[in-house]
Amino acid sequence: MAKRKLLREIAARVYGEKYADKFWKRIEIIGDIAVIRRPFGVTVEELQPLAEELLRRLPYVRSVWTTWSPVEGDYRLREFVYLAGEERSETLYREHGCVFRVDIRRVYISPRLSYEHMRVARLIRPGEVVINMYAGAGLFSVIAACHAKPWIVYSIDINPYAYRYMVENVLLNKVSRQVVPLLGDAARLVPERLRGIADRILMPLPEYALEHLPAALEGLRRRRGILHIYLHIDTPRGVDPRRAAAETVEARLRGLGYRAHVSFTRVVRTVGPRKSQVVVDVEVAPENA
Ligand SMILES: C[S@@+](CC[C@H](N)C(=O)[O-])C[C@H]1O[C@@H](n2cnc3c(N)ncnc32)[C@H](O)[C@@H]1O
């Protein structure tokens, strides 16, 4: 049975047909851990039967947790509450043929970025120098190294746990010749240590992408290259999020003295009522060149 159908059936068995949709779409499987993104107003006790049913019906699930806070802070982490199975938050997560050790309580991880990881990897041309400014446990970087032929991917994160897992994931996937993990603030590291070297820069952190744009631009070789910028865009009725994101990026780059050619936009996911995460791929060059 397809995974979505099975998750819906499990939720329907616990809460009935009427409420199944409120729950099943909020279940994420990360390795052998199931995470239920807690619906607003639902208690831990109310989630317990769903956790037990997930353990019973999905033999590959060993541990079930629920989220207790939104994603917050510089490390983009959530608080979790343990529900059932093994009380363990570290797991091995597989994506696009690569394997990642992660602790859901210590490092940002989202299977909902899976499509983006591969989409970006496919755009990388042989020999490119890539900077991933907000690498987390290294998913974009490792998948790029496994599926494309970059010369090197500098892979930065400010969270020491993310860095530690990234180092391990680089070794696990045997890409230590291509991926260089770096611990620190990308807004400082790029201008100070990676100036003028990159063909392509990934900025998968909507909260800071625009603010850190000047730092990213310093990383580009001859001030030209491709940026992948992830943004949160408010979308009041009638606003096209992709267009709004492209216009925001173009205006910001113009203000910094760059010409911008937006080659692609995509709504990655909805992140709130009338709020979307959008990726903008943009080719930049100095205005006066
Ligand atoms: C949305 S997560 C990245 C997800 C990751 N790229 C993936 O595909 O799984 C954002 C990451 O940026 C890191 N971060 C936040 N501020 C940063 C900064 N100034 N410099 C470098 N990393 C930063 C956080 O620790 C977090 O791991």
CSV table of C-alpha atoms and ligand atoms in Angstrom, one decimal:
chain,number,residue,atom,x,y,z
A,1,MET,CA,0.0,0.0,0.0
A,2,ALA,CA,1.3,3.5,-0.8
A,3,LYS,CA,2.7,5.3,2.2
A,4,ARG,CA,0.3,8.1,2.1
A,5,LYS,CA,-2.7,5.8,1.9
A,6,LEU,CA,-1.4,3.7,4.7
A,7,LEU,CA,-0.8,6.7,7.0
A,8,ARG,CA,-4.3,7.9,6.3
A,9,GLU,CA,-5.7,4.5,7.1
A,10,ILE,CA,-3.8,4.4,10.4
A,11,ALA,CA,-5.1,7.8,11.4
A,12,ALA,CA,-8.6,6.9,10.4
A,13,ARG,CA,-8.5,3.8,12.6
A,14,VAL,CA,-7.5,5.8,15.6
A,15,TYR,CA,-9.6,9.0,15.2
A,16,GLY,CA,-12.3,7.9,12.7
A,17,GLU,CA,-12.7,9.0,9.0
A,18,LYS,CA,-13.9,12.5,10.0
A,19,TYR,CA,-10.6,13.5,11.7
A,20,ALA,CA,-8.1,11.4,9.8
A,21,ASP,CA,-7.0,14.2,7.5
A,22,LYS,CA,-6.2,16.4,10.5
A,23,PHE,CA,-3.5,13.9,11.5
A,24,TRP,CA,-2.0,11.8,8.7
A,25,LYS,CA,-0.6,14.7,6.7
A,26,ARG,CA,1.3,15.7,9.8
A,27,ILE,CA,3.2,12.4,10.1
A,28,GLU,CA,6.8,12.4,8.9
A,29,ILE,CA,9.1,9.4,8.8
A,30,ILE,CA,12.8,10.2,9.3
A,31,GLY,CA,14.8,6.9,9.3
A,32,ASP,CA,13.2,4.7,11.9
A,33,ILE,CA,11.6,7.6,13.7
A,34,ALA,CA,8.0,8.8,13.1
A,35,VAL,CA,7.4,12.5,14.0
A,36,ILE,CA,3.8,13.8,14.4
A,37,ARG,CA,3.7,17.5,13.9
A,38,ARG,CA,1.2,18.3,16.7
A,39,PRO,CA,-2.0,19.8,15.4
A,40,PHE,CA,-2.9,23.0,17.3
A,41,GLY,CA,-4.7,22.3,20.6
A,42,VAL,CA,-4.1,18.5,20.6
A,43,THR,CA,-2.6,17.0,23.8
A,44,VAL,CA,0.2,14.4,24.2
A,45,GLU,CA,-2.4,12.0,25.6
A,46,GLU,CA,-4.6,12.4,22.5
A,47,LEU,CA,-1.6,11.6,20.3
A,48,GLN,CA,-0.5,8.5,22.2
A,49,PRO,CA,-3.0,6.0,20.5
A,50,LEU,CA,-1.7,7.2,17.1
A,51,ALA,CA,1.9,6.7,18.2
A,52,GLU,CA,1.1,3.1,19.3
A,53,GLU,CA,-0.7,2.4,16.1
A,54,LEU,CA,2.2,3.7,14.0
A,55,LEU,CA,4.5,1.4,15.9
A,56,ARG,CA,2.2,-1.6,15.4
A,57,ARG,CA,1.5,-1.0,11.7
A,58,LEU,CA,4.9,0.3,10.5
A,59,PRO,CA,7.5,-2.3,11.4
A,60,TYR,CA,10.4,-0.1,10.3
A,61,VAL,CA,9.3,2.6,12.9
A,62,ARG,CA,11.0,2.2,16.3
A,63,SER,CA,10.4,5.5,18.0
A,64,VAL,CA,7.6,8.1,17.8
A,65,TRP,CA,7.9,11.8,18.8
A,66,THR,CA,5.7,14.8,18.5
A,67,THR,CA,6.8,18.4,18.0
A,68,TRP,CA,6.3,20.8,20.9
A,69,SER,CA,7.4,24.1,19.4
A,70,PRO,CA,7.7,25.7,16.0
A,71,VAL,CA,11.2,25.6,14.3
A,72,GLU,CA,13.0,28.4,16.1
A,73,GLY,CA,16.4,30.0,17.0
A,74,ASP,CA,19.5,30.3,14.9
A,75,TYR,CA,19.9,26.5,14.7
A,76,ARG,CA,16.4,26.1,13.4
A,77,LEU,CA,15.4,23.4,15.9
A,78,ARG,CA,12.2,22.3,17.5
A,79,GLU,CA,11.3,21.0,20.9
A,80,PHE,CA,10.0,17.4,20.8
A,81,VAL,CA,8.1,15.2,23.2
A,82,TYR,CA,8.6,11.5,23.3
A,83,LEU,CA,5.5,9.4,22.6
A,84,ALA,CA,6.2,5.7,22.1
A,85,GLY,CA,8.8,3.0,21.3
A,86,GLU,CA,12.5,3.5,21.9
A,87,GLU,CA,13.2,6.8,23.6
A,88,ARG,CA,15.9,7.7,21.0
A,89,SER,CA,16.1,10.8,18.8
A,90,GLU,CA,19.1,9.8,16.6
A,91,THR,CA,18.5,7.8,13.5
A,92,LEU,CA,19.9,7.0,10.0
A,93,TYR,CA,18.0,8.8,7.4
A,94,ARG,CA,18.2,7.8,3.7
A,95,GLU,CA,17.7,10.1,0.8
A,96,HIS,CA,18.5,9.8,-2.9
A,97,GLY,CA,20.8,6.8,-2.3
A,98,CYS,CA,22.8,8.6,0.5
A,99,VAL,CA,22.7,8.0,4.2
A,100,PHE,CA,22.7,10.6,7.0
A,101,ARG,CA,23.0,10.2,10.7
A,102,VAL,CA,20.9,12.9,12.4
A,103,ASP,CA,19.4,13.7,15.8
A,104,ILE,CA,16.1,15.3,15.3
A,105,ARG,CA,16.5,17.2,18.5
A,106,ARG,CA,19.9,18.6,17.7
A,107,VAL,CA,20.0,19.3,14.0
A,108,TYR,CA,17.5,20.6,11.4
A,109,ILE,CA,16.2,17.9,9.2
A,110,SER,CA,13.2,17.8,6.8
A,111,PRO,CA,12.2,15.2,4.3
A,112,ARG,CA,10.2,18.0,2.7
A,113,LEU,CA,13.4,19.4,1.2
A,114,SER,CA,14.1,16.1,-0.5
A,115,TYR,CA,13.0,17.3,-4.0
A,116,GLU,CA,15.1,20.4,-3.7
A,117,HIS,CA,18.2,18.4,-2.7
A,118,MET,CA,18.2,16.5,-5.9
A,119,ARG,CA,16.9,19.4,-8.1
A,120,VAL,CA,19.9,21.5,-7.1
A,121,ALA,CA,22.4,18.6,-7.4
A,122,ARG,CA,21.2,18.1,-11.0
A,123,LEU,CA,22.0,21.7,-11.9
A,124,ILE,CA,25.7,21.5,-10.8
A,125,ARG,CA,28.1,21.3,-13.7
A,126,PRO,CA,31.3,19.3,-13.6
A,127,GLY,CA,34.1,21.2,-11.9
A,128,GLU,CA,32.0,23.8,-10.2
A,129,VAL,CA,33.1,25.3,-6.8
A,130,VAL,CA,29.9,25.4,-4.6
A,131,ILE,CA,29.3,27.0,-1.3
A,132,ASN,CA,26.4,25.8,0.9
A,133,MET,CA,26.0,28.6,3.5
A,134,TYR,CA,23.5,26.8,5.8
A,135,ALA,CA,24.3,23.1,5.4
A,136,GLY,CA,22.6,21.5,8.4
A,137,ALA,CA,23.7,17.8,8.5
A,138,GLY,CA,25.0,18.2,5.0
A,139,LEU,CA,22.1,17.0,2.8
A,140,PHE,CA,22.4,19.4,-0.1
A,141,SER,CA,26.2,19.0,-0.1
A,142,VAL,CA,26.5,15.2,0.2
A,143,ILE,CA,23.7,14.6,-2.4
A,144,ALA,CA,25.4,17.1,-4.8
A,145,ALA,CA,28.7,15.3,-4.3
A,146,CYS,CA,27.1,11.8,-4.9
A,147,HIS,CA,25.0,12.8,-7.9
A,148,ALA,CA,27.0,15.5,-9.7
A,149,LYS,CA,30.7,16.3,-10.2
A,150,PRO,CA,31.5,19.5,-8.3
A,151,TRP,CA,35.2,20.3,-7.8
A,152,ILE,CA,34.4,21.1,-4.2
A,153,VAL,CA,31.5,22.0,-1.9
A,154,TYR,CA,32.3,24.2,1.1
A,155,SER,CA,29.6,23.3,3.5
A,156,ILE,CA,29.0,25.7,6.4
A,157,ASP,CA,26.9,25.5,9.5
A,158,ILE,CA,26.9,27.5,12.8
A,159,ASN,CA,25.4,24.7,14.9
A,160,PRO,CA,28.2,22.5,16.4
A,161,TYR,CA,26.0,19.4,16.3
A,162,ALA,CA,25.1,20.0,12.7
A,163,TYR,CA,28.8,20.3,11.9
A,164,ARG,CA,29.5,17.1,13.8
A,165,TYR,CA,26.8,15.1,12.0
A,166,MET,CA,27.9,16.7,8.7
A,167,VAL,CA,31.5,15.5,9.2
A,168,GLU,CA,30.2,12.0,9.9
A,169,ASN,CA,27.8,12.1,6.9
A,170,VAL,CA,30.6,13.1,4.6
A,171,LEU,CA,32.6,10.1,5.8
A,172,LEU,CA,29.6,7.7,5.7
A,173,ASN,CA,29.0,8.6,2.0
A,174,LYS,CA,32.7,8.7,1.1
A,175,VAL,CA,32.7,12.2,-0.3
A,176,SER,CA,35.4,13.7,1.8
A,177,ARG,CA,37.4,14.7,-1.4
A,178,GLN,CA,34.5,16.8,-2.5
A,179,VAL,CA,32.8,18.1,0.6
A,180,VAL,CA,34.6,20.4,3.1
A,181,PRO,CA,32.6,20.9,6.3
A,182,LEU,CA,33.1,24.2,8.1
A,183,LEU,CA,31.8,25.3,11.5
A,184,GLY,CA,30.9,29.0,11.8
A,185,ASP,CA,28.8,31.9,10.8
A,186,ALA,CA,28.5,31.9,7.0
A,187,ALA,CA,28.0,35.7,6.9
A,188,ARG,CA,31.6,36.0,8.2
A,189,LEU,CA,33.2,32.8,6.9
A,190,VAL,CA,32.4,33.5,3.2
A,191,PRO,CA,33.9,37.0,3.0
A,192,GLU,CA,36.8,36.1,5.2
A,193,ARG,CA,37.9,32.6,4.0
A,194,LEU,CA,36.0,31.9,0.8
A,195,ARG,CA,36.2,35.2,-1.0
A,196,GLY,CA,36.0,35.1,-4.9
A,197,ILE,CA,36.0,31.3,-5.4
A,198,ALA,CA,32.5,30.0,-6.0
A,199,ASP,CA,30.5,29.4,-9.1
A,200,ARG,CA,27.3,28.6,-7.2
A,201,ILE,CA,26.0,29.4,-3.7
A,202,LEU,CA,23.2,27.8,-1.8
A,203,MET,CA,21.3,29.8,0.7
A,204,PRO,CA,18.7,27.5,2.3
A,205,LEU,CA,17.8,29.6,5.3
A,206,PRO,CA,14.8,31.9,4.6
A,207,GLU,CA,15.2,33.9,7.8
A,208,TYR,CA,18.7,35.2,6.8
A,209,ALA,CA,19.1,34.7,3.1
A,210,LEU,CA,18.4,38.3,2.1
A,211,GLU,CA,20.3,39.8,5.0
A,212,HIS,CA,23.4,37.7,4.1
A,213,LEU,CA,23.2,38.4,0.4
A,214,PRO,CA,26.1,40.9,0.5
A,215,ALA,CA,28.3,38.2,2.2
A,216,ALA,CA,27.2,35.6,-0.4
A,217,LEU,CA,28.1,37.8,-3.3
A,218,GLU,CA,31.7,38.2,-2.0
A,219,GLY,CA,32.0,34.4,-2.4
A,220,LEU,CA,31.4,34.5,-6.1
A,221,ARG,CA,34.3,34.2,-8.6
A,222,ARG,CA,34.7,37.5,-10.5
A,223,ARG,CA,31.4,38.6,-8.9
A,224,ARG,CA,29.4,36.3,-11.2
A,225,GLY,CA,27.6,33.1,-10.6
A,226,ILE,CA,24.4,31.4,-9.6
A,227,LEU,CA,22.5,31.7,-6.3
A,228,HIS,CA,19.8,29.5,-4.9
A,229,ILE,CA,17.9,31.7,-2.5
A,230,TYR,CA,15.2,30.3,-0.2
A,231,LEU,CA,12.7,32.9,1.1
A,232,HIS,CA,9.5,33.1,3.1
A,233,ILE,CA,6.9,35.1,1.2
A,234,ASP,CA,3.6,36.5,2.5
A,235,THR,CA,0.9,35.8,0.1
A,236,PRO,CA,-2.2,37.9,0.7
A,237,ARG,CA,-5.0,36.8,-1.7
A,238,GLY,CA,-4.2,37.5,-5.3
A,239,VAL,CA,-0.4,37.5,-4.8
A,240,ASP,CA,1.6,35.0,-6.8
A,241,PRO,CA,4.4,33.8,-4.3
A,242,ARG,CA,6.8,32.9,-7.1
A,243,ARG,CA,6.6,36.3,-8.7
A,244,ALA,CA,6.7,38.1,-5.4
A,245,ALA,CA,9.9,36.2,-4.5
A,246,ALA,CA,11.6,36.9,-7.8
A,247,GLU,CA,10.8,40.6,-7.6
A,248,THR,CA,12.1,40.8,-4.0
A,249,VAL,CA,15.4,39.1,-5.0
A,250,GLU,CA,15.8,41.2,-8.2
A,251,ALA,CA,15.2,44.4,-6.3
A,252,ARG,CA,17.7,43.5,-3.5
A,253,LEU,CA,20.4,42.5,-6.0
A,254,ARG,CA,19.8,45.7,-8.0
A,255,GLY,CA,20.3,47.7,-4.8
A,256,LEU,CA,23.6,45.9,-4.3
A,257,GLY,CA,24.8,46.8,-7.8
A,258,TYR,CA,24.1,43.5,-9.5
A,259,ARG,CA,22.2,42.5,-12.6
A,260,ALA,CA,19.9,39.5,-11.9
A,261,HIS,CA,18.5,37.0,-14.2
A,262,VAL,CA,15.9,34.8,-12.4
A,263,SER,CA,16.0,31.4,-14.2
A,264,PHE,CA,13.6,29.4,-12.0
A,265,THR,CA,11.2,29.8,-9.0
A,266,ARG,CA,9.3,27.2,-7.1
A,267,VAL,CA,7.0,27.0,-4.1
A,268,VAL,CA,8.9,24.6,-1.8
A,269,ARG,CA,6.1,24.3,0.8
A,270,THR,CA,3.4,26.3,2.6
A,271,VAL,CA,4.8,27.4,6.0
A,272,GLY,CA,1.7,29.1,7.4
A,273,PRO,CA,-1.6,30.7,6.6
A,274,ARG,CA,-0.8,32.8,3.5
A,275,LYS,CA,2.9,32.2,3.8
A,276,SER,CA,5.0,30.2,1.4
A,277,GLN,CA,8.7,29.1,1.2
A,278,VAL,CA,9.9,29.9,-2.3
A,279,VAL,CA,13.2,29.1,-3.9
A,280,VAL,CA,14.6,31.5,-6.5
A,281,ASP,CA,17.5,30.5,-8.8
A,282,VAL,CA,19.2,33.6,-10.0
A,283,GLU,CA,22.2,34.3,-12.2
A,284,VAL,CA,24.1,37.4,-11.1
A,285,ALA,CA,26.7,39.7,-12.6
A,286,PRO,CA,28.0,43.2,-11.7
A,287,GLU,CA,25.7,46.0,-13.0
A,288,ASN,CA,28.5,47.9,-14.7
A,289,ALA,CA,30.2,44.9,-16.4
B,1,LIG,C1,16.9,25.2,7.2
B,1,LIG,S1,18.4,24.6,8.0
B,1,LIG,C2,19.3,24.0,6.7
B,1,LIG,C3,18.8,22.7,6.1
B,1,LIG,C4,19.8,21.9,5.3
B,1,LIG,N1,20.3,22.7,4.2
B,1,LIG,C5,19.1,20.7,4.8
B,1,LIG,O1,19.0,20.6,3.5
B,1,LIG,O2,18.8,19.8,5.5
B,1,LIG,C6,19.3,26.0,8.3
B,1,LIG,C7,20.7,25.8,8.9
B,1,LIG,O3,21.3,27.0,9.0
B,1,LIG,C8,22.2,27.0,10.1
B,1,LIG,N2,22.5,28.5,10.4
B,1,LIG,C9,21.8,29.4,10.9
B,1,LIG,N3,22.5,30.6,10.9
B,1,LIG,C10,23.6,30.4,10.3
B,1,LIG,C11,24.8,31.2,10.0
B,1,LIG,N4,24.8,32.5,10.3
B,1,LIG,N5,25.8,30.6,9.3
B,1,LIG,C12,25.8,29.3,9.0
B,1,LIG,N6,24.8,28.4,9.3
B,1,LIG,C13,23.7,29.0,9.9
B,1,LIG,C14,21.3,26.4,11.2
B,1,LIG,O4,22.1,25.9,12.2
B,1,LIG,C15,20.6,25.3,10.4
B,1,LIG,O5,21.3,24.1,10.4
